[in-house]
Coordinates of C-alpha atoms and ligand atoms in Angstrom, one line a residue:
M28 CA -83.6 146.6 -76.0
G29 CA -80.8 149.2 -76.6
K30 CA -81.0 152.6 -78.2
Y31 CA -78.9 155.0 -80.2
T32 CA -79.1 158.7 -79.3
I33 CA -78.2 160.8 -82.3
S34 CA -77.7 164.6 -82.5
Q35 CA -77.6 166.6 -85.7
T36 CA -74.2 166.3 -87.3
D37 CA -72.6 169.2 -89.2
F38 CA -69.9 167.4 -91.1
L39 CA -68.7 163.9 -91.7
E40 CA -65.0 163.4 -92.5
G41 CA -62.5 160.6 -92.7
E42 CA -62.4 157.0 -93.8
V43 CA -64.7 154.1 -93.2
L44 CA -63.4 150.5 -93.6
I45 CA -66.3 148.4 -95.0
G46 CA -66.6 144.9 -93.5
G47 CA -67.3 141.5 -95.1
S48 CA -70.7 140.9 -96.6
K49 CA -73.3 139.4 -94.2
N50 CA -75.4 138.1 -97.1
A51 CA -72.4 136.4 -98.7
T52 CA -71.1 135.0 -95.4
L53 CA -74.3 133.2 -94.4
P54 CA -74.7 131.1 -97.6
I55 CA -71.0 130.4 -97.7
L56 CA -71.2 129.1 -94.1
A57 CA -74.0 126.8 -95.2
A58 CA -72.0 125.7 -98.3
S59 CA -68.9 125.0 -96.2
L60 CA -71.0 122.2 -94.4
L61 CA -70.8 120.2 -97.7
C62 CA -67.2 119.5 -97.0
P63 CA -65.8 117.3 -94.1
D64 CA -62.4 119.1 -94.2
K65 CA -61.5 122.4 -92.5
I66 CA -62.6 125.6 -94.2
T67 CA -61.1 128.9 -93.4
L68 CA -63.1 132.0 -94.2
K69 CA -61.6 135.5 -94.2
N70 CA -63.2 139.0 -94.1
V71 CA -66.0 137.5 -92.0
P72 CA -68.1 140.2 -90.2
N73 CA -68.6 139.8 -86.5
L74 CA -72.4 139.9 -86.4
V75 CA -75.1 138.2 -84.4
D76 CA -76.5 136.5 -87.5
V77 CA -73.1 134.9 -88.1
S78 CA -72.9 133.7 -84.5
N79 CA -76.4 132.3 -84.8
M80 CA -75.4 130.4 -87.9
C81 CA -72.3 129.1 -86.1
N82 CA -74.6 127.8 -83.2
I83 CA -76.6 125.8 -85.8
I84 CA -73.3 124.4 -87.1
S85 CA -72.4 123.2 -83.6
H86 CA -75.8 121.7 -83.2
L87 CA -75.2 119.6 -86.3
G88 CA -72.0 118.3 -84.9
G89 CA -69.5 120.8 -86.3
K90 CA -66.8 123.0 -84.7
Y91 CA -66.0 126.6 -85.4
N92 CA -63.5 129.1 -84.0
F93 CA -62.4 132.7 -84.8
E94 CA -58.6 132.4 -85.5
A95 CA -58.4 136.2 -85.9
A96 CA -61.0 138.9 -85.5
D97 CA -62.4 138.4 -89.1
E98 CA -61.1 134.8 -89.8
L99 CA -63.5 131.9 -89.1
C100 CA -62.6 128.2 -89.3
I101 CA -65.3 125.6 -89.7
S102 CA -65.1 121.9 -89.6
L103 CA -67.8 119.3 -89.8
P104 CA -66.2 115.8 -90.3
E105 CA -69.5 114.1 -89.7
I106 CA -73.1 115.4 -89.5
T107 CA -74.4 113.9 -86.2
E108 CA -77.9 115.6 -86.3
H109 CA -80.3 116.2 -89.2
K110 CA -82.9 118.2 -87.2
A111 CA -82.3 121.9 -87.1
P112 CA -83.1 123.6 -83.8
Y113 CA -86.2 125.9 -83.9
E114 CA -84.7 128.5 -81.5
S115 CA -81.7 129.2 -83.8
V116 CA -83.5 128.8 -87.2
S117 CA -86.3 131.2 -86.2
K118 CA -83.7 133.9 -85.5
L119 CA -82.5 134.2 -89.1
R120 CA -84.1 133.3 -92.3
A121 CA -80.8 132.5 -94.1
S122 CA -80.5 129.5 -91.7
F123 CA -82.9 127.7 -94.1
L124 CA -79.9 127.3 -96.4
I125 CA -78.6 124.5 -94.2
M126 CA -81.4 122.4 -95.7
S127 CA -79.1 121.6 -98.7
P128 CA -75.8 120.5 -97.1
V129 CA -77.7 118.4 -94.5
L130 CA -79.9 116.7 -97.1
V131 CA -76.8 116.1 -99.3
R132 CA -74.6 114.6 -96.6
Y133 CA -77.2 112.9 -94.3
G134 CA -79.8 111.9 -96.8
K135 CA -82.6 113.6 -94.8
V136 CA -83.2 116.9 -93.0
R137 CA -85.9 118.3 -90.7
I138 CA -86.0 122.1 -90.5
P139 CA -88.5 124.5 -89.1
L140 CA -90.3 126.7 -91.6
P141 CA -88.6 130.1 -91.5
G142 CA -91.9 131.8 -90.9
G143 CA -93.1 135.4 -91.6
C144 CA -91.0 138.5 -91.2
P145 CA -91.8 142.2 -90.9
I146 CA -90.9 142.9 -94.5
G147 CA -93.3 140.5 -96.1
T148 CA -94.7 136.9 -96.3
R149 CA -91.5 135.4 -97.7
P150 CA -92.6 131.9 -98.8
I151 CA -90.1 129.1 -99.6
D152 CA -92.0 127.4 -102.4
L153 CA -89.3 128.1 -105.0
H154 CA -86.7 126.3 -102.7
L155 CA -89.0 123.3 -102.3
K156 CA -89.9 123.0 -106.0
G157 CA -86.2 122.9 -106.9
F158 CA -85.4 120.2 -104.3
S159 CA -88.4 118.2 -105.5
A160 CA -87.1 118.5 -109.1
M161 CA -83.8 117.1 -107.9
G162 CA -85.5 114.0 -106.4
A163 CA -86.2 115.0 -102.8
K164 CA -89.4 113.7 -101.2
I165 CA -90.8 116.6 -99.2
K166 CA -93.3 116.6 -96.4
Q167 CA -94.6 119.7 -94.6
G168 CA -96.5 119.8 -91.3
H169 CA -96.6 121.1 -87.8
G170 CA -94.3 124.0 -88.8
Y171 CA -91.6 121.8 -90.2
I172 CA -90.2 120.7 -93.6
E173 CA -88.9 117.2 -93.8
A174 CA -87.0 116.2 -96.9
K175 CA -85.4 112.8 -97.8
C176 CA -83.3 111.7 -100.7
P177 CA -80.3 109.3 -100.5
K178 CA -78.7 111.1 -103.5
L179 CA -80.1 114.1 -105.3
H180 CA -79.9 114.2 -109.1
G181 CA -79.4 117.1 -111.5
A182 CA -82.4 118.8 -113.0
N183 CA -83.6 121.7 -115.2
I184 CA -85.1 124.2 -112.8
Y185 CA -86.8 127.4 -113.8
L186 CA -87.5 129.9 -111.0
D187 CA -90.7 131.9 -111.2
F188 CA -88.8 134.8 -109.5
P189 CA -85.0 135.2 -109.2
S190 CA -85.0 134.5 -105.5
V191 CA -81.6 134.9 -103.9
G192 CA -82.2 132.3 -101.2
A193 CA -83.7 129.7 -103.6
T194 CA -80.8 130.2 -106.0
E195 CA -78.3 129.7 -103.2
N196 CA -80.0 126.6 -101.7
L197 CA -80.2 125.0 -105.1
I198 CA -76.6 125.8 -106.1
I199 CA -75.3 124.3 -102.9
A200 CA -77.5 121.1 -103.4
A201 CA -76.6 120.8 -107.1
S202 CA -72.8 121.0 -106.3
M203 CA -72.9 117.4 -105.1
A204 CA -75.9 116.0 -107.0
E205 CA -75.6 113.3 -109.6
G206 CA -75.2 114.9 -113.0
E207 CA -75.9 118.3 -114.4
T208 CA -78.3 121.0 -113.1
I209 CA -79.4 124.1 -114.9
I210 CA -81.1 126.9 -112.9
E211 CA -82.8 129.5 -115.2
N212 CA -84.2 132.9 -114.2
C213 CA -81.9 132.6 -111.1
A214 CA -80.6 135.5 -109.0
T215 CA -77.5 137.3 -110.2
E216 CA -76.5 139.2 -107.1
P217 CA -72.8 139.6 -106.2
E218 CA -73.4 137.3 -103.2
I219 CA -74.4 134.5 -105.7
V220 CA -71.2 134.9 -107.5
D221 CA -69.2 134.8 -104.2
L222 CA -71.0 131.6 -103.2
A223 CA -70.2 130.0 -106.6
N224 CA -66.5 131.2 -106.4
F225 CA -66.2 129.7 -102.9
L226 CA -67.8 126.4 -103.9
N227 CA -65.5 126.2 -107.0
K228 CA -62.5 126.8 -104.8
M229 CA -63.6 123.7 -102.8
G230 CA -63.7 121.7 -106.1
A231 CA -67.3 122.3 -107.3
R232 CA -68.1 122.8 -111.0
I233 CA -70.4 125.9 -111.3
Q234 CA -70.5 128.0 -114.5
N235 CA -72.0 131.4 -115.3
A236 CA -72.8 132.5 -111.8
G237 CA -73.8 136.2 -112.1
S238 CA -75.9 135.4 -115.2
D239 CA -79.6 134.4 -115.1
K240 CA -78.7 130.8 -116.2
I241 CA -76.3 128.8 -114.1
K242 CA -74.9 125.4 -114.9
I243 CA -73.7 123.1 -112.2
V244 CA -72.1 119.7 -112.7
G245 CA -72.2 117.7 -109.5
V246 CA -69.0 116.3 -108.0
D247 CA -68.5 113.5 -105.5
K248 CA -66.1 115.2 -103.2
L249 CA -65.2 118.7 -102.1
H250 CA -61.9 119.7 -100.4
A251 CA -60.5 122.1 -97.8
C252 CA -59.9 125.7 -98.8
S253 CA -59.4 129.2 -97.6
Y254 CA -61.6 131.9 -99.0
S255 CA -62.0 135.7 -98.5
I256 CA -65.6 137.0 -98.5
I257 CA -66.6 140.1 -100.6
P258 CA -67.2 143.5 -99.0
D259 CA -70.7 144.3 -97.8
R260 CA -72.3 146.4 -100.6
I261 CA -75.3 147.4 -98.4
E262 CA -73.0 148.6 -95.6
A263 CA -71.1 150.6 -98.3
G264 CA -74.4 151.9 -99.7
T265 CA -75.5 153.0 -96.2
F266 CA -72.3 155.0 -95.5
L267 CA -72.5 156.4 -99.1
T268 CA -76.0 157.7 -98.3
A269 CA -74.9 159.2 -94.9
G270 CA -72.1 161.0 -96.9
I271 CA -74.5 162.6 -99.3
M272 CA -77.2 163.5 -96.6
C273 CA -74.7 165.4 -94.5
E274 CA -72.0 167.9 -95.5
S275 CA -69.0 165.5 -95.9
D276 CA -65.8 164.4 -97.3
I277 CA -65.6 160.7 -96.6
T278 CA -63.8 157.8 -98.3
L279 CA -65.2 154.2 -98.1
K280 CA -62.4 151.7 -98.3
N281 CA -62.4 147.9 -99.0
I282 CA -65.3 148.0 -101.4
I283 CA -66.0 146.8 -104.9
P284 CA -67.4 149.9 -106.7
D285 CA -69.1 147.7 -109.4
H286 CA -71.3 146.1 -106.6
I287 CA -72.7 149.5 -105.7
R288 CA -73.0 150.8 -109.2
P289 CA -76.9 150.7 -109.2
I290 CA -76.9 152.9 -106.1
M291 CA -74.2 155.3 -107.3
A292 CA -76.0 155.7 -110.6
K293 CA -79.2 156.8 -108.9
Y294 CA -77.4 159.1 -106.5
S295 CA -75.4 160.7 -109.2
E296 CA -78.7 161.6 -110.9
I297 CA -79.6 163.7 -107.8
G298 CA -76.4 165.5 -107.9
A299 CA -74.1 163.5 -105.5
D300 CA -70.4 164.0 -106.0
I301 CA -68.9 160.5 -106.0
K302 CA -65.3 159.7 -107.2
E303 CA -64.3 156.0 -107.5
G304 CA -61.0 154.2 -107.4
D305 CA -60.2 150.4 -107.7
N306 CA -61.4 149.5 -104.2
Y307 CA -62.7 152.8 -102.7
I308 CA -65.1 155.7 -103.3
R309 CA -64.9 159.3 -102.1
I310 CA -68.0 161.3 -101.4
K311 CA -67.8 165.0 -101.1
G312 CA -70.2 167.7 -100.1
K313 CA -73.9 167.5 -99.4
C314 CA -76.1 166.4 -102.2
K315 CA -77.7 169.6 -103.6
G316 CA -81.0 167.9 -103.4
I317 CA -83.3 167.3 -106.3
N318 CA -86.0 164.7 -106.4
T319 CA -85.9 161.4 -108.3
D320 CA -87.9 158.1 -108.6
I321 CA -86.6 154.7 -107.6
M322 CA -87.9 151.2 -108.3
T323 CA -86.3 148.4 -106.3
M324 CA -85.5 145.4 -108.5
P325 CA -83.4 142.2 -108.3
H326 CA -79.8 142.8 -109.2
P327 CA -78.5 144.7 -111.1
G328 CA -81.5 146.9 -110.3
F329 CA -81.7 149.2 -107.3
P330 CA -81.4 146.9 -104.2
T331 CA -84.5 146.5 -102.0
D332 CA -82.1 146.4 -99.0
M333 CA -81.3 150.1 -99.8
Q334 CA -84.9 151.2 -100.1
A335 CA -85.5 152.4 -96.6
I336 CA -82.1 154.1 -96.6
A337 CA -82.8 155.9 -99.9
T338 CA -86.2 156.9 -98.5
A339 CA -84.4 158.7 -95.6
L340 CA -82.3 160.5 -98.1
L341 CA -85.2 161.5 -100.4
C342 CA -87.3 162.9 -97.6
T343 CA -84.7 165.6 -97.2
T344 CA -84.3 166.6 -100.9
S345 CA -86.6 169.1 -102.5
G346 CA -89.6 168.3 -104.6
R347 CA -91.6 165.0 -104.9
S348 CA -89.9 161.6 -105.3
L349 CA -91.5 158.2 -105.7
I350 CA -90.1 154.9 -104.4
V351 CA -91.7 151.7 -105.7
E352 CA -90.9 148.5 -103.8
T353 CA -91.3 145.5 -106.2
V354 CA -89.4 142.8 -104.3
F355 CA -91.1 142.5 -100.9
D356 CA -94.8 143.0 -100.2
N357 CA -94.6 144.9 -96.9
R358 CA -91.3 146.8 -96.7
F359 CA -92.6 150.3 -95.7
L360 CA -92.6 149.9 -91.9
H361 CA -90.0 152.7 -91.5
I362 CA -92.3 155.2 -93.1
P363 CA -94.5 155.9 -90.1
E364 CA -91.3 156.3 -88.0
L365 CA -89.8 158.8 -90.6
N366 CA -93.1 160.7 -90.5
R367 CA -92.8 161.0 -86.7
M368 CA -89.5 162.8 -87.5
G369 CA -91.3 165.3 -89.7
A370 CA -91.0 163.6 -93.1
N371 CA -93.9 164.0 -95.5
I372 CA -94.4 160.5 -97.0
K373 CA -97.6 158.8 -98.1
V374 CA -97.9 155.2 -99.1
D375 CA -100.2 153.9 -101.9
G376 CA -99.8 150.1 -102.2
R377 CA -96.2 149.5 -103.1
T378 CA -95.4 153.1 -103.8
A379 CA -94.1 155.7 -101.3
I380 CA -94.8 159.3 -102.3
I381 CA -92.2 161.5 -100.7
D382 CA -92.3 165.3 -100.5
G383 CA -89.2 167.0 -99.3
A384 CA -89.4 168.2 -95.6
K385 CA -87.2 169.4 -92.7
L386 CA -86.7 166.6 -90.2
T387 CA -86.8 167.0 -86.5
G388 CA -85.4 164.7 -83.9
A389 CA -87.9 162.2 -82.2
K390 CA -88.2 158.9 -80.4
V391 CA -88.5 156.2 -83.1
K392 CA -88.2 152.4 -83.3
A393 CA -86.3 150.2 -85.7
T394 CA -88.7 147.7 -87.2
D395 CA -86.1 145.7 -89.2
L396 CA -82.4 146.0 -89.9
R397 CA -82.4 148.4 -92.9
A398 CA -85.3 150.4 -91.5
G399 CA -83.3 151.0 -88.4
A400 CA -80.3 152.2 -90.4
A401 CA -82.5 154.6 -92.3
L402 CA -83.7 156.1 -89.0
V403 CA -80.1 156.6 -87.8
L404 CA -79.2 158.4 -91.0
A405 CA -82.4 160.6 -90.7
G406 CA -81.2 161.4 -87.1
L407 CA -77.9 162.7 -88.4
V408 CA -79.7 165.5 -90.3
A409 CA -82.8 166.0 -88.1
K410 CA -82.8 169.2 -85.9
G411 CA -82.3 168.2 -82.3
K412 CA -82.1 164.8 -80.7
T413 CA -83.3 161.5 -82.1
E414 CA -83.6 158.3 -80.1
V415 CA -83.7 155.0 -82.2
E416 CA -84.9 152.0 -80.2
N417 CA -84.5 148.3 -81.0
I418 CA -80.9 148.7 -82.1
E419 CA -80.3 145.0 -81.8
L420 CA -82.0 144.7 -85.2
I421 CA -79.5 147.1 -86.7
Q422 CA -76.6 145.3 -85.1
R423 CA -77.7 142.1 -87.0
G424 CA -76.3 143.6 -90.1
Y425 CA -73.8 146.3 -89.2
E426 CA -70.6 145.6 -87.4
N427 CA -69.7 148.5 -85.0
F428 CA -72.1 150.8 -86.8
D429 CA -72.0 153.5 -84.0
E430 CA -68.2 153.3 -83.7
K431 CA -67.7 153.7 -87.5
L432 CA -70.1 156.7 -87.6
R433 CA -68.5 158.3 -84.5
K434 CA -65.0 157.9 -86.2
I435 CA -66.2 160.1 -89.1
G436 CA -67.7 162.8 -86.8
A437 CA -71.3 161.7 -86.1
S438 CA -72.7 162.4 -82.7
I439 CA -74.2 159.0 -81.7
K440 CA -74.3 157.5 -78.2
T441 CA -75.2 153.9 -77.5
T442 CA -77.2 152.7 -74.5
L443 CA -77.6 149.0 -74.0
Ligands
LIG23 C1 -82.1 137.9 -99.6 C2 -81.3 138.8 -98.7 C3 -82.1 140.0 -98.3 C4 -82.6 140.7 -99.6 C5 -83.3 139.8 -100.5 C6 -83.6 140.4 -101.9 C7 -79.9 137.3 -97.4 C8 -79.6 136.6 -96.1 N1 -81.0 138.0 -97.5 O1 -83.2 137.4 -98.9 O2 -81.3 140.9 -97.5 O3 -83.5 141.7 -99.2 O4 -82.4 138.6 -100.8 O5 -82.5 140.9 -102.5 O6 -79.1 137.1 -98.4 N2 -89.9 134.4 -102.8 C9 -91.0 133.5 -103.1 N3 -90.7 132.2 -102.9 C10 -89.5 131.7 -102.5 C11 -88.5 132.6 -102.2 C12 -88.7 133.9 -102.4 O7 -92.0 133.9 -103.5 O8 -89.4 130.4 -102.4 C13 -90.2 135.8 -102.9 C14 -90.1 136.5 -101.5 O9 -91.3 136.5 -100.8 C15 -89.7 138.0 -102.0 C16 -88.8 137.7 -103.2 O10 -89.1 136.4 -103.7 O11 -90.8 138.7 -102.3 C17 -87.3 137.9 -103.0 O12 -86.9 137.0 -102.0 P1 -85.5 136.3 -102.0 O13 -84.7 136.9 -103.1 O14 -85.6 134.9 -101.8 O15 -84.9 137.0 -100.6 P2 -84.1 136.2 -99.5 O16 -83.2 135.2 -100.1 O17 -85.0 135.8 -98.4

């Protein structure tokens, strides 16, 4: 496992080009498998999770190649295999989204249960209830899900919780089901809208994506298209946080400011100086540091994927802050690591109680992707040297994270 060695950084300055969204790319890759023609995707981040998804596509009989650094072409004229490989599926949870295109095109699918994960139990009951409502016969056993249905039909589906993954899986399936599907209490994240825009560009008929009630009229055929993925709002939020933790003058380019509005709103409350343009934001000066309370929520609330990163910020501001995690049941594994760096955080159930402290460099471990990013940011302001281990987890979601940080003046060395 590799590590980053980070030294305290006085000033961050310059421009960061934000890459394509990981969490939009993965469902769009799954959706592209509905179509037998060639699909060209632009603004695709070069990440391990994307490569793993491409390996699954090869396994199913498809071909992929990068025609430029961020341009990926996929073609799957015929699905030759309906069993998803355990080795690849277990590496990323989003691979469960191939359930829908394989079921639609092959009439059956066998896929390993995605399993637990360090941030919580993460069941898939909402995905399965939706598929059943659309006519699939589902069997579960020996760690696998098997689903069969010669042709899915439209259905009225009400999700108990606005799950991002369940909404995506069901939108993909409904795009080619017989008749009309309504999904209520669905997720409204920007990645859902991007998925719907992509599917509509291939000829699907999806209305109201981005609201909590989506209507999908199934079509018989989809066609080739070229589509550019939205920028990664969590990568943008991460650099935004770095900018206000350090003395800085940085500009984040290739972003959609509306997508990070919930983060900017909270940070403005604690005194951050953020100016926005059409597709950029500029962050100036260190945040003067007052406490605040944050509750993670489905979009448009404060994103759970920013929770660990915001915790790193709040442990350096003065006074007491609270963070309540409402989306996942075990997303505080970064806290013992931040405390090793001198943070003063206590956990009570789903609430982290954070008292401002001075951080000192230490050896720490990334426990998941965003927890790892939080430790790197803490390392930028901690006195002395910080070593963050398990950086492969961070690289799952950030393309050239170390290089982008170095370019704006951070002192970060990578050892693989
Ligand atoms: C996606 C994102 C992840 C983000 C999360 C919430 C991707 C690849 N990952 O994950 O980065 O943190 O959305 O914004 O896009 N749940 C159930 N039953 C289900 C499905 C979900 O109870 O069938 C629960 C989960 O356990 C969790 C909550 O719903 O507590 C949210 O999960 P979900 O929105 O599905 O997250 P993912 O799609 O897995």
